[in-house]
Amino acid sequence: MQSIKPIRVFLSVVEHGSFAGAARSLRMTPASITRIVAQLEADLGQQLLLRTTRQVSLTGMGAMVAARYRPVLEEFDRITEEIERTTRPDRGRLTINAPMSFGMRLMPGLVASFRLAYPHIAINLQLTDTLVDILEGTCDLAIRISDPPQDKSTIWRRICRMPRSVVAAPSLFERISRPAAPEDLLPDHCLSYGAKGVAETWTFASGGLSLSVRAGTEVVSNNGEFLHALALSGNGIVNLPDLLVRDGLNAGVLEVVLPDWQIAPLNLMLYYPPYEKLPPLVATFTDFFEAYIRDLAGFDFGAGPAG
C-alpha cells in the first residue's frame, strides 16, 4: 500500500460506525469512503466490514486489522506532530499548562489573539493550580506565577514581575482591629495560599526594614479566586497578585492592609522541558505571550526578563 490514508479512513468508519459518519469527520464524500475501504479490502484480500442498510460492523479479520493498525496510526500521527513542532513555527499543536486564576482571567483573550495571528496552531490549554511536572512531557510549556524553580533540569524564563497586595474587605474591620504593623496581623485572620495545608509566610518591607509573619491554617487553598472571594465577603485578609485584586480595590470593595508596607512581588514565569533549543512553535508562543503581557496593566517589566 502506497499510503496510510486507507487505514485512516477504515479506522474512522470503525470509530463512527458508519460510512456517513466517517465522511463527515474526514470531510469526504460517502462514495469516496466506500471506494477507499473497498480498495483496502481488495489489497488485503479480506473482507473487513459487514454492511447492512442499518449499520456497519467488523468481521473477525476487520477487528484484528483495526486492533493492529490503530496504534500504528496513533504513533504515526504523534511522530508527524513532533516533526511539525520541531520544524514549523506557525503550524502544529501546543499543549500549555497555566494556573486556574491566571488562565480564566487572561488566557481567553490571549488565546483568541494568538489564534488570529496563527490560525494553523492548535491550542490545548490545561488549567491547574498544582505545578505540573514539566519533565513528564505532558505539555510543551507551563505558565506559572512563582519564584524561580530550584530544579536545575528545568528551563525557565521570567517574563516580568507580578506585584502583590495584602488586602481585605472594609467590612472585616468592623469586627476586628485594623492592624497598624505586620506584627499586628493575627494568623487566624490571614488566609493562606498553598497546596499542602501549610501556613504561608508573608514578608513585608518598609524603609529598609523587613518583617515576616505567618498566615494562618484555618483556611488554606491553592486557588487564588477562592481566596479572593472569601476576602470580598469579609472573611479574612489575603495576599494575592494585583491581577486578582485590582478591580476590587478600584471599586472600593477591597482595601490595602498596611499601605506603608510593601510585599515582595512574584514572577510570571514560563517553564519548559529540557529542550536543547526551544522548538520553533514554542518560541513563537513565547514571543507572542511576552508581547501580549507587555500591553496589559499590572505587570512590572522594570527588571527585564531573565532565565
C-alpha positions as YAML, in Angstrom:
chain: A
units: angstrom
residues:
- id: 1
  name: MET
  ca: [0.00, 0.00, 0.00]
- id: 2
  name: GLN
  ca: [1.35, 3.38, -1.02]
- id: 3
  name: SER
  ca: [-0.48, 5.49, 1.57]
- id: 4
  name: ILE
  ca: [-1.64, 5.40, 5.17]
- id: 5
  name: LYS
  ca: [-4.85, 7.17, 4.12]
- id: 6
  name: PRO
  ca: [-6.87, 3.93, 3.57]
- id: 7
  name: ILE
  ca: [-6.08, 2.86, 7.15]
- id: 8
  name: ARG
  ca: [-7.18, 6.24, 8.49]
- id: 9
  name: VAL
  ca: [-10.42, 6.02, 6.52]
- id: 10
  name: PHE
  ca: [-11.09, 2.44, 7.63]
- id: 11
  name: LEU
  ca: [-10.49, 3.26, 11.32]
- id: 12
  name: SER
  ca: [-12.74, 6.30, 11.04]
- id: 13
  name: VAL
  ca: [-15.56, 4.09, 9.72]
- id: 14
  name: VAL
  ca: [-14.99, 1.76, 12.67]
- id: 15
  name: GLU
  ca: [-14.97, 4.64, 15.15]
- id: 16
  name: HIS
  ca: [-18.17, 6.23, 13.81]
- id: 17
  name: GLY
  ca: [-19.94, 3.01, 12.95]
- id: 18
  name: SER
  ca: [-20.92, 4.23, 9.50]
- id: 19
  name: PHE
  ca: [-19.56, 5.45, 6.21]
- id: 20
  name: ALA
  ca: [-21.56, 8.67, 6.53]
- id: 21
  name: GLY
  ca: [-20.08, 9.46, 9.97]
- id: 22
  name: ALA
  ca: [-16.56, 8.86, 8.69]
- id: 23
  name: ALA
  ca: [-17.28, 11.06, 5.67]
- id: 24
  name: ARG
  ca: [-18.38, 13.93, 7.92]
- id: 25
  name: SER
  ca: [-15.38, 13.52, 10.21]
- id: 26
  name: LEU
  ca: [-12.86, 13.39, 7.37]
- id: 27
  name: ARG
  ca: [-14.70, 15.93, 5.21]
- id: 28
  name: MET
  ca: [-15.03, 13.49, 2.34]
- id: 29
  name: THR
  ca: [-17.99, 12.12, 0.40]
- id: 30
  name: PRO
  ca: [-19.56, 8.80, 1.48]
- id: 31
  name: ALA
  ca: [-18.83, 7.46, -2.01]
- id: 32
  name: SER
  ca: [-15.13, 8.17, -1.57]
- id: 33
  name: ILE
  ca: [-15.12, 6.50, 1.83]
- id: 34
  name: THR
  ca: [-16.83, 3.42, 0.38]
- id: 35
  name: ARG
  ca: [-14.40, 3.23, -2.54]
- id: 36
  name: ILE
  ca: [-11.30, 3.56, -0.34]
- id: 37
  name: VAL
  ca: [-12.43, 0.89, 2.12]
- id: 38
  name: ALA
  ca: [-13.31, -1.47, -0.75]
- id: 39
  name: GLN
  ca: [-9.84, -0.96, -2.23]
- id: 40
  name: LEU
  ca: [-8.24, -1.67, 1.16]
- id: 41
  name: GLU
  ca: [-10.19, -4.92, 1.40]
- id: 42
  name: ALA
  ca: [-9.04, -5.83, -2.10]
- id: 43
  name: ASP
  ca: [-5.41, -5.04, -1.24]
- id: 44
  name: LEU
  ca: [-5.57, -7.22, 1.87]
- id: 45
  name: GLY
  ca: [-7.65, -9.90, 0.23]
- id: 46
  name: GLN
  ca: [-10.02, -9.91, 3.20]
- id: 47
  name: GLN
  ca: [-13.49, -8.58, 3.97]
- id: 48
  name: LEU
  ca: [-13.15, -6.16, 6.87]
- id: 49
  name: LEU
  ca: [-16.70, -4.80, 7.24]
- id: 50
  name: LEU
  ca: [-20.21, -6.25, 7.17]
- id: 51
  name: ARG
  ca: [-22.52, -3.75, 5.51]
- id: 52
  name: THR
  ca: [-26.29, -3.64, 6.01]
- id: 53
  name: THR
  ca: [-28.82, -0.92, 5.35]
- id: 54
  name: ARG
  ca: [-28.82, -0.05, 9.05]
- id: 55
  name: GLN
  ca: [-25.27, -0.46, 10.29]
- id: 56
  name: VAL
  ca: [-21.67, -1.30, 9.60]
- id: 57
  name: SER
  ca: [-19.89, -3.88, 11.75]
- id: 58
  name: LEU
  ca: [-16.49, -5.52, 11.79]
- id: 59
  name: THR
  ca: [-15.71, -9.01, 10.56]
- id: 60
  name: GLY
  ca: [-13.29, -11.06, 12.65]
- id: 61
  name: MET
  ca: [-10.48, -10.13, 10.30]
- id: 62
  name: GLY
  ca: [-11.63, -6.49, 10.39]
- id: 63
  name: ALA
  ca: [-11.41, -6.45, 14.18]
- id: 64
  name: MET
  ca: [-7.87, -7.83, 14.06]
- id: 65
  name: VAL
  ca: [-6.80, -5.32, 11.38]
- id: 66
  name: ALA
  ca: [-8.32, -2.42, 13.36]
- id: 67
  name: ALA
  ca: [-6.57, -3.53, 16.57]
- id: 68
  name: ARG
  ca: [-3.21, -3.88, 14.83]
- id: 69
  name: TYR
  ca: [-3.35, -0.69, 12.77]
- id: 70
  name: ARG
  ca: [-4.81, 1.69, 15.38]
- id: 71
  name: PRO
  ca: [-1.61, 2.00, 17.48]
- id: 72
  name: VAL
  ca: [0.42, 2.26, 14.28]
- id: 73
  name: LEU
  ca: [-1.69, 5.21, 13.11]
- id: 74
  name: GLU
  ca: [-1.55, 6.86, 16.53]
- id: 75
  name: GLU
  ca: [2.23, 6.57, 16.58]
- id: 76
  name: PHE
  ca: [2.43, 7.89, 13.01]
- id: 77
  name: ASP
  ca: [0.34, 10.93, 13.98]
- id: 78
  name: ARG
  ca: [2.41, 11.52, 17.12]
- id: 79
  name: ILE
  ca: [5.69, 11.44, 15.19]
- id: 80
  name: THR
  ca: [4.27, 13.70, 12.48]
- id: 81
  name: GLU
  ca: [3.15, 16.21, 15.11]
- id: 82
  name: GLU
  ca: [6.57, 16.14, 16.76]
- id: 83
  name: ILE
  ca: [8.29, 16.79, 13.45]
- id: 84
  name: GLU
  ca: [5.94, 19.70, 12.69]
- id: 85
  name: ARG
  ca: [6.53, 21.12, 16.16]
- id: 86
  name: THR
  ca: [10.27, 20.90, 15.65]
- id: 87
  name: THR
  ca: [10.42, 22.41, 12.19]
- id: 88
  name: ARG
  ca: [7.42, 24.72, 11.75]
- id: 89
  name: PRO
  ca: [6.99, 27.96, 13.74]
- id: 90
  name: ASP
  ca: [3.43, 28.58, 12.55]
- id: 91
  name: ARG
  ca: [1.74, 25.20, 12.26]
- id: 92
  name: GLY
  ca: [1.07, 22.37, 14.70]
- id: 93
  name: ARG
  ca: [-0.35, 21.87, 18.19]
- id: 94
  name: LEU
  ca: [0.78, 23.33, 21.51]
- id: 95
  name: THR
  ca: [-0.13, 21.91, 24.90]
- id: 96
  name: ILE
  ca: [0.08, 24.61, 27.58]
- id: 97
  name: ASN
  ca: [-0.44, 24.42, 31.33]
- id: 98
  name: ALA
  ca: [-1.47, 27.55, 33.27]
- id: 99
  name: PRO
  ca: [-2.76, 28.43, 36.76]
- id: 100
  name: MET
  ca: [-6.54, 28.47, 37.10]
- id: 101
  name: SER
  ca: [-6.95, 32.15, 38.08]
- id: 102
  name: PHE
  ca: [-4.49, 33.44, 35.51]
- id: 103
  name: GLY
  ca: [-5.97, 31.14, 32.89]
- id: 104
  name: MET
  ca: [-9.57, 32.20, 33.46]
- id: 105
  name: ARG
  ca: [-8.77, 35.93, 33.54]
- id: 106
  name: LEU
  ca: [-6.15, 36.36, 30.83]
- id: 107
  name: MET
  ca: [-5.87, 33.30, 28.64]
- id: 108
  name: PRO
  ca: [-9.21, 33.62, 26.75]
- id: 109
  name: GLY
  ca: [-8.14, 36.97, 25.29]
- id: 110
  name: LEU
  ca: [-4.56, 35.84, 24.77]
- id: 111
  name: VAL
  ca: [-5.52, 32.61, 23.01]
- id: 112
  name: ALA
  ca: [-8.10, 34.39, 20.85]
- id: 113
  name: SER
  ca: [-5.48, 36.92, 19.73]
- id: 114
  name: PHE
  ca: [-2.88, 34.21, 19.20]
- id: 115
  name: ARG
  ca: [-5.26, 32.16, 17.03]
- id: 116
  name: LEU
  ca: [-5.98, 35.22, 14.89]
- id: 117
  name: ALA
  ca: [-2.26, 35.68, 14.33]
- id: 118
  name: TYR
  ca: [-1.51, 31.95, 13.92]
- id: 119
  name: PRO
  ca: [-4.66, 30.17, 12.73]
- id: 120
  name: HIS
  ca: [-2.76, 26.95, 11.95]
- id: 121
  name: ILE
  ca: [-1.53, 26.46, 15.52]
- id: 122
  name: ALA
  ca: [-3.98, 24.47, 17.65]
- id: 123
  name: ILE
  ca: [-4.00, 25.06, 21.41]
- id: 124
  name: ASN
  ca: [-4.60, 22.52, 24.15]
- id: 125
  name: LEU
  ca: [-4.82, 24.59, 27.35]
- id: 126
  name: GLN
  ca: [-4.80, 22.80, 30.71]
- id: 127
  name: LEU
  ca: [-5.69, 24.86, 33.80]
- id: 128
  name: THR
  ca: [-4.37, 23.51, 37.10]
- id: 129
  name: ASP
  ca: [-3.34, 25.10, 40.38]
- id: 130
  name: THR
  ca: [-0.82, 22.33, 41.01]
- id: 131
  name: LEU
  ca: [2.60, 22.83, 39.46]
- id: 132
  name: VAL
  ca: [2.80, 20.33, 36.61]
- id: 133
  name: ASP
  ca: [5.91, 18.15, 36.34]
- id: 134
  name: ILE
  ca: [7.27, 19.60, 33.12]
- id: 135
  name: LEU
  ca: [9.70, 16.69, 32.80]
- id: 136
  name: GLU
  ca: [6.88, 14.19, 32.33]
- id: 137
  name: GLY
  ca: [6.30, 15.57, 28.85]
- id: 138
  name: THR
  ca: [2.57, 16.23, 29.29]
- id: 139
  name: CYS
  ca: [2.88, 19.79, 27.98]
- id: 140
  name: ASP
  ca: [5.15, 21.88, 25.77]
- id: 141
  name: LEU
  ca: [5.40, 24.72, 28.27]
- id: 142
  name: ALA
  ca: [3.83, 25.84, 31.54]
- id: 143
  name: ILE
  ca: [2.89, 29.32, 32.73]
- id: 144
  name: ARG
  ca: [3.46, 29.89, 36.42]
- id: 145
  name: ILE
  ca: [3.38, 32.71, 38.96]
- id: 146
  name: SER
  ca: [6.17, 31.76, 41.32]
- id: 147
  name: ASP
  ca: [9.73, 32.17, 42.46]
- id: 148
  name: PRO
  ca: [12.48, 30.74, 40.20]
- id: 149
  name: PRO
  ca: [12.46, 26.94, 40.32]
- id: 150
  name: GLN
  ca: [15.10, 25.06, 42.28]
- id: 151
  name: ASP
  ca: [15.12, 22.13, 39.84]
- id: 152
  name: LYS
  ca: [18.24, 22.65, 37.73]
- id: 153
  name: SER
  ca: [16.93, 20.36, 34.98]
- id: 154
  name: THR
  ca: [14.08, 22.77, 34.28]
- id: 155
  name: ILE
  ca: [14.41, 25.52, 31.69]
- id: 156
  name: TRP
  ca: [12.62, 28.71, 32.72]
- id: 157
  name: ARG
  ca: [12.16, 32.24, 31.51]
- id: 158
  name: ARG
  ca: [11.00, 35.12, 33.68]
- id: 159
  name: ILE
  ca: [8.66, 37.32, 31.68]
- id: 160
  name: CYS
  ca: [8.07, 40.03, 34.30]
- id: 161
  name: ARG
  ca: [7.32, 40.67, 37.95]
- id: 162
  name: MET
  ca: [3.76, 40.42, 39.29]
- id: 163
  name: PRO
  ca: [3.09, 42.90, 42.12]
- id: 164
  name: ARG
  ca: [1.10, 41.59, 45.09]
- id: 165
  name: SER
  ca: [-1.04, 43.28, 47.71]
- id: 166
  name: VAL
  ca: [-2.30, 42.25, 51.12]
- id: 167
  name: VAL
  ca: [-5.98, 43.18, 51.05]
- id: 168
  name: ALA
  ca: [-9.27, 42.75, 52.89]
- id: 169
  name: ALA
  ca: [-12.83, 43.98, 52.66]
- id: 170
  name: PRO
  ca: [-13.57, 47.12, 54.74]
- id: 171
  name: SER
  ca: [-16.34, 45.16, 56.46]
- id: 172
  name: LEU
  ca: [-13.74, 42.88, 58.08]
- id: 173
  name: PHE
  ca: [-12.51, 45.76, 60.22]
- id: 174
  name: GLU
  ca: [-15.97, 46.32, 61.63]
- id: 175
  name: ARG
  ca: [-15.41, 43.21, 63.77]
- id: 176
  name: ILE
  ca: [-11.60, 43.02, 64.17]
- id: 177
  name: SER
  ca: [-8.96, 45.64, 64.92]
- id: 178
  name: ARG
  ca: [-7.24, 47.19, 61.94]
- id: 179
  name: PRO
  ca: [-3.53, 46.23, 62.03]
- id: 180
  name: ALA
  ca: [-1.01, 49.09, 62.15]
- id: 181
  name: ALA
  ca: [2.11, 46.98, 61.57]
- id: 182
  name: PRO
  ca: [2.90, 43.46, 60.32]
- id: 183
  name: GLU
  ca: [3.25, 42.13, 63.87]
- id: 184
  name: ASP
  ca: [-0.40, 43.09, 64.48]
- id: 185
  name: LEU
  ca: [-1.60, 40.54, 61.93]
- id: 186
  name: LEU
  ca: [-3.20, 37.59, 63.69]
- id: 187
  name: PRO
  ca: [-2.79, 34.23, 61.89]
- id: 188
  name: ASP
  ca: [-6.48, 33.35, 62.33]
- id: 189
  name: HIS
  ca: [-7.41, 36.39, 60.20]
- id: 190
  name: CYS
  ca: [-4.91, 35.69, 57.41]
- id: 191
  name: LEU
  ca: [-5.85, 33.19, 54.71]
- id: 192
  name: SER
  ca: [-3.01, 31.12, 53.25]
- id: 193
  name: TYR
  ca: [-2.29, 30.27, 49.65]
- id: 194
  name: GLY
  ca: [-0.79, 26.81, 49.31]
- id: 195
  name: ALA
  ca: [-1.31, 23.25, 48.17]
- id: 196
  name: LYS
  ca: [-0.47, 21.23, 51.29]
- id: 197
  name: GLY
  ca: [-2.29, 22.98, 54.12]
- id: 198
  name: VAL
  ca: [0.89, 24.75, 55.26]
- id: 199
  name: ALA
  ca: [0.77, 28.31, 56.59]
- id: 200
  name: GLU
  ca: [2.01, 30.89, 54.11]
- id: 201
  name: THR
  ca: [4.80, 33.31, 55.05]
- id: 202
  name: TRP
  ca: [4.32, 36.98, 54.17]
- id: 203
  name: THR
  ca: [7.43, 39.18, 54.07]
- id: 204
  name: PHE
  ca: [6.87, 42.94, 54.35]
- id: 205
  name: ALA
  ca: [9.39, 45.72, 53.69]
- id: 206
  name: SER
  ca: [9.36, 49.39, 54.62]
- id: 207
  name: GLY
  ca: [12.18, 51.92, 54.89]
- id: 208
  name: GLY
  ca: [14.89, 49.28, 54.84]
- id: 209
  name: LEU
  ca: [13.14, 47.17, 57.48]
- id: 210
  name: SER
  ca: [11.92, 43.66, 56.64]
- id: 211
  name: LEU
  ca: [9.44, 41.65, 58.71]
- id: 212
  name: SER
  ca: [7.97, 38.21, 58.07]
- id: 213
  name: VAL
  ca: [4.72, 36.91, 59.50]
- id: 214
  name: ARG
  ca: [2.98, 33.57, 59.24]
- id: 215
  name: ALA
  ca: [-0.54, 33.47, 57.88]
- id: 216
  name: GLY
  ca: [-2.98, 31.02, 59.40]
- id: 217
  name: THR
  ca: [-4.06, 27.49, 58.59]
- id: 218
  name: GLU
  ca: [-7.74, 28.00, 59.36]
- id: 219
  name: VAL
  ca: [-8.28, 28.37, 55.62]
- id: 220
  name: VAL
  ca: [-5.65, 27.23, 53.11]
- id: 221
  name: SER
  ca: [-6.29, 26.97, 49.37]
- id: 222
  name: ASN
  ca: [-4.24, 26.62, 46.21]
- id: 223
  name: ASN
  ca: [-6.81, 28.66, 44.27]
- id: 224
  name: GLY
  ca: [-6.49, 32.45, 44.26]
- id: 225
  name: GLU
  ca: [-10.04, 33.04, 43.06]
- id: 226
  name: PHE
  ca: [-11.40, 31.17, 46.07]
- id: 227
  name: LEU
  ca: [-9.31, 33.24, 48.50]
- id: 228
  name: HIS
  ca: [-10.30, 36.40, 46.64]
- id: 229
  name: ALA
  ca: [-13.98, 35.54, 47.05]
- id: 230
  name: LEU
  ca: [-13.52, 34.94, 50.78]
- id: 231
  name: ALA
  ca: [-11.78, 38.29, 51.15]
- id: 232
  name: LEU
  ca: [-14.58, 40.08, 49.29]
- id: 233
  name: SER
  ca: [-17.13, 38.62, 51.70]
- id: 234
  name: GLY
  ca: [-15.19, 39.95, 54.71]
- id: 235
  name: ASN
  ca: [-13.84, 36.57, 55.82]
- id: 236
  name: GLY
  ca: [-10.16, 37.35, 56.08]
- id: 237
  name: ILE
  ca: [-7.00, 39.03, 54.85]
- id: 238
  name: VAL
  ca: [-5.29, 37.68, 51.73]
- id: 239
  name: ASN
  ca: [-2.02, 38.18, 49.90]
- id: 240
  name: LEU
  ca: [-2.72, 37.95, 46.18]
- id: 241
  name: PRO
  ca: [-1.35, 39.25, 42.84]
- id: 242
  name: ASP
  ca: [-2.72, 42.65, 41.83]
- id: 243
  name: LEU
  ca: [-4.15, 40.94, 38.76]
- id: 244
  name: LEU
  ca: [-6.81, 39.40, 41.03]
- id: 245
  name: VAL
  ca: [-7.50, 42.27, 43.43]
- id: 246
  name: ARG
  ca: [-7.14, 45.37, 41.23]
- id: 247
  name: ASP
  ca: [-10.83, 45.59, 40.27]
- id: 248
  name: GLY
  ca: [-11.92, 45.19, 43.88]
- id: 249
  name: LEU
  ca: [-9.51, 47.90, 45.02]
- id: 250
  name: ASN
  ca: [-10.72, 50.29, 42.31]
- id: 251
  name: ALA
  ca: [-14.34, 49.62, 43.26]
- id: 252
  name: GLY
  ca: [-13.67, 50.15, 46.96]
- id: 253
  name: VAL
  ca: [-14.86, 46.68, 47.97]
- id: 254
  name: LEU
  ca: [-11.30, 45.79, 48.95]
- id: 255
  name: GLU
  ca: [-8.61, 47.90, 50.60]
- id: 256
  name: VAL
  ca: [-4.88, 47.51, 51.03]
- id: 257
  name: VAL
  ca: [-3.90, 46.41, 54.52]
- id: 258
  name: LEU
  ca: [-0.74, 48.09, 55.85]
- id: 259
  name: PRO
  ca: [-0.36, 50.51, 52.89]
- id: 260
  name: ASP
  ca: [3.00, 51.75, 54.22]
- id: 261
  name: TRP
  ca: [4.48, 48.27, 53.87]
- id: 262
  name: GLN
  ca: [5.30, 46.55, 50.59]
- id: 263
  name: ILE
  ca: [5.02, 42.85, 49.88]
- id: 264
  name: ALA
  ca: [7.60, 41.26, 47.55]
- id: 265
  name: PRO
  ca: [6.31, 40.59, 44.01]
- id: 266
  name: LEU
  ca: [6.18, 37.18, 42.40]
- id: 267
  name: ASN
  ca: [7.48, 36.33, 38.94]
- id: 268
  name: LEU
  ca: [5.47, 35.48, 35.87]
- id: 269
  name: MET
  ca: [7.42, 32.53, 34.52]
- id: 270
  name: LEU
  ca: [7.44, 30.22, 31.55]
- id: 271
  name: TYR
  ca: [8.70, 26.70, 32.26]
- id: 272
  name: TYR
  ca: [9.94, 24.37, 29.53]
- id: 273
  name: PRO
  ca: [11.08, 20.75, 29.29]
- id: 274
  name: PRO
  ca: [14.87, 20.46, 28.95]
- id: 275
  name: TYR
  ca: [15.00, 21.41, 25.28]
- id: 276
  name: GLU
  ca: [18.47, 21.91, 23.82]
- id: 277
  name: LYS
  ca: [16.86, 24.73, 21.88]
- id: 278
  name: LEU
  ca: [13.28, 25.99, 22.02]
- id: 279
  name: PRO
  ca: [11.25, 24.35, 19.25]
- id: 280
  name: PRO
  ca: [10.10, 26.99, 16.72]
- id: 281
  name: LEU
  ca: [6.44, 26.51, 17.70]
- id: 282
  name: VAL
  ca: [7.22, 27.04, 21.40]
- id: 283
  name: ALA
  ca: [9.38, 30.06, 20.57]
- id: 284
  name: THR
  ca: [6.52, 31.55, 18.54]
- id: 285
  name: PHE
  ca: [4.15, 31.32, 21.50]
- id: 286
  name: THR
  ca: [6.79, 32.61, 23.93]
- id: 287
  name: ASP
  ca: [7.40, 35.76, 21.88]
- id: 288
  name: PHE
  ca: [3.67, 36.36, 21.43]
- id: 289
  name: PHE
  ca: [2.97, 35.77, 25.12]
- id: 290
  name: GLU
  ca: [5.53, 38.34, 26.26]
- id: 291
  name: ALA
  ca: [4.35, 40.94, 23.73]
- id: 292
  name: TYR
  ca: [0.72, 40.43, 24.80]
- id: 293
  name: ILE
  ca: [1.51, 40.76, 28.52]
- id: 294
  name: ARG
  ca: [3.54, 43.92, 27.89]
- id: 295
  name: ASP
  ca: [0.39, 45.62, 26.60]
- id: 296
  name: LEU
  ca: [-1.54, 44.92, 29.83]
- id: 297
  name: ALA
  ca: [-1.63, 46.92, 33.04]
- id: 298
  name: GLY
  ca: [-0.49, 45.46, 36.34]
- id: 299
  name: PHE
  ca: [2.76, 43.82, 35.26]
- id: 300
  name: ASP
  ca: [6.25, 45.11, 36.11]
- id: 301
  name: PHE
  ca: [8.83, 44.76, 33.33]
- id: 302
  name: GLY
  ca: [11.33, 47.05, 35.06]
- id: 303
  name: ALA
  ca: [13.76, 44.26, 35.91]
- id: 304
  name: GLY
  ca: [13.61, 42.74, 32.43]
- id: 305
  name: PRO
  ca: [13.32, 39.07, 31.55]
- id: 306
  name: ALA
  ca: [15.75, 36.54, 32.89]
- id: 307
  name: GLY
  ca: [16.28, 32.82, 32.62]
...
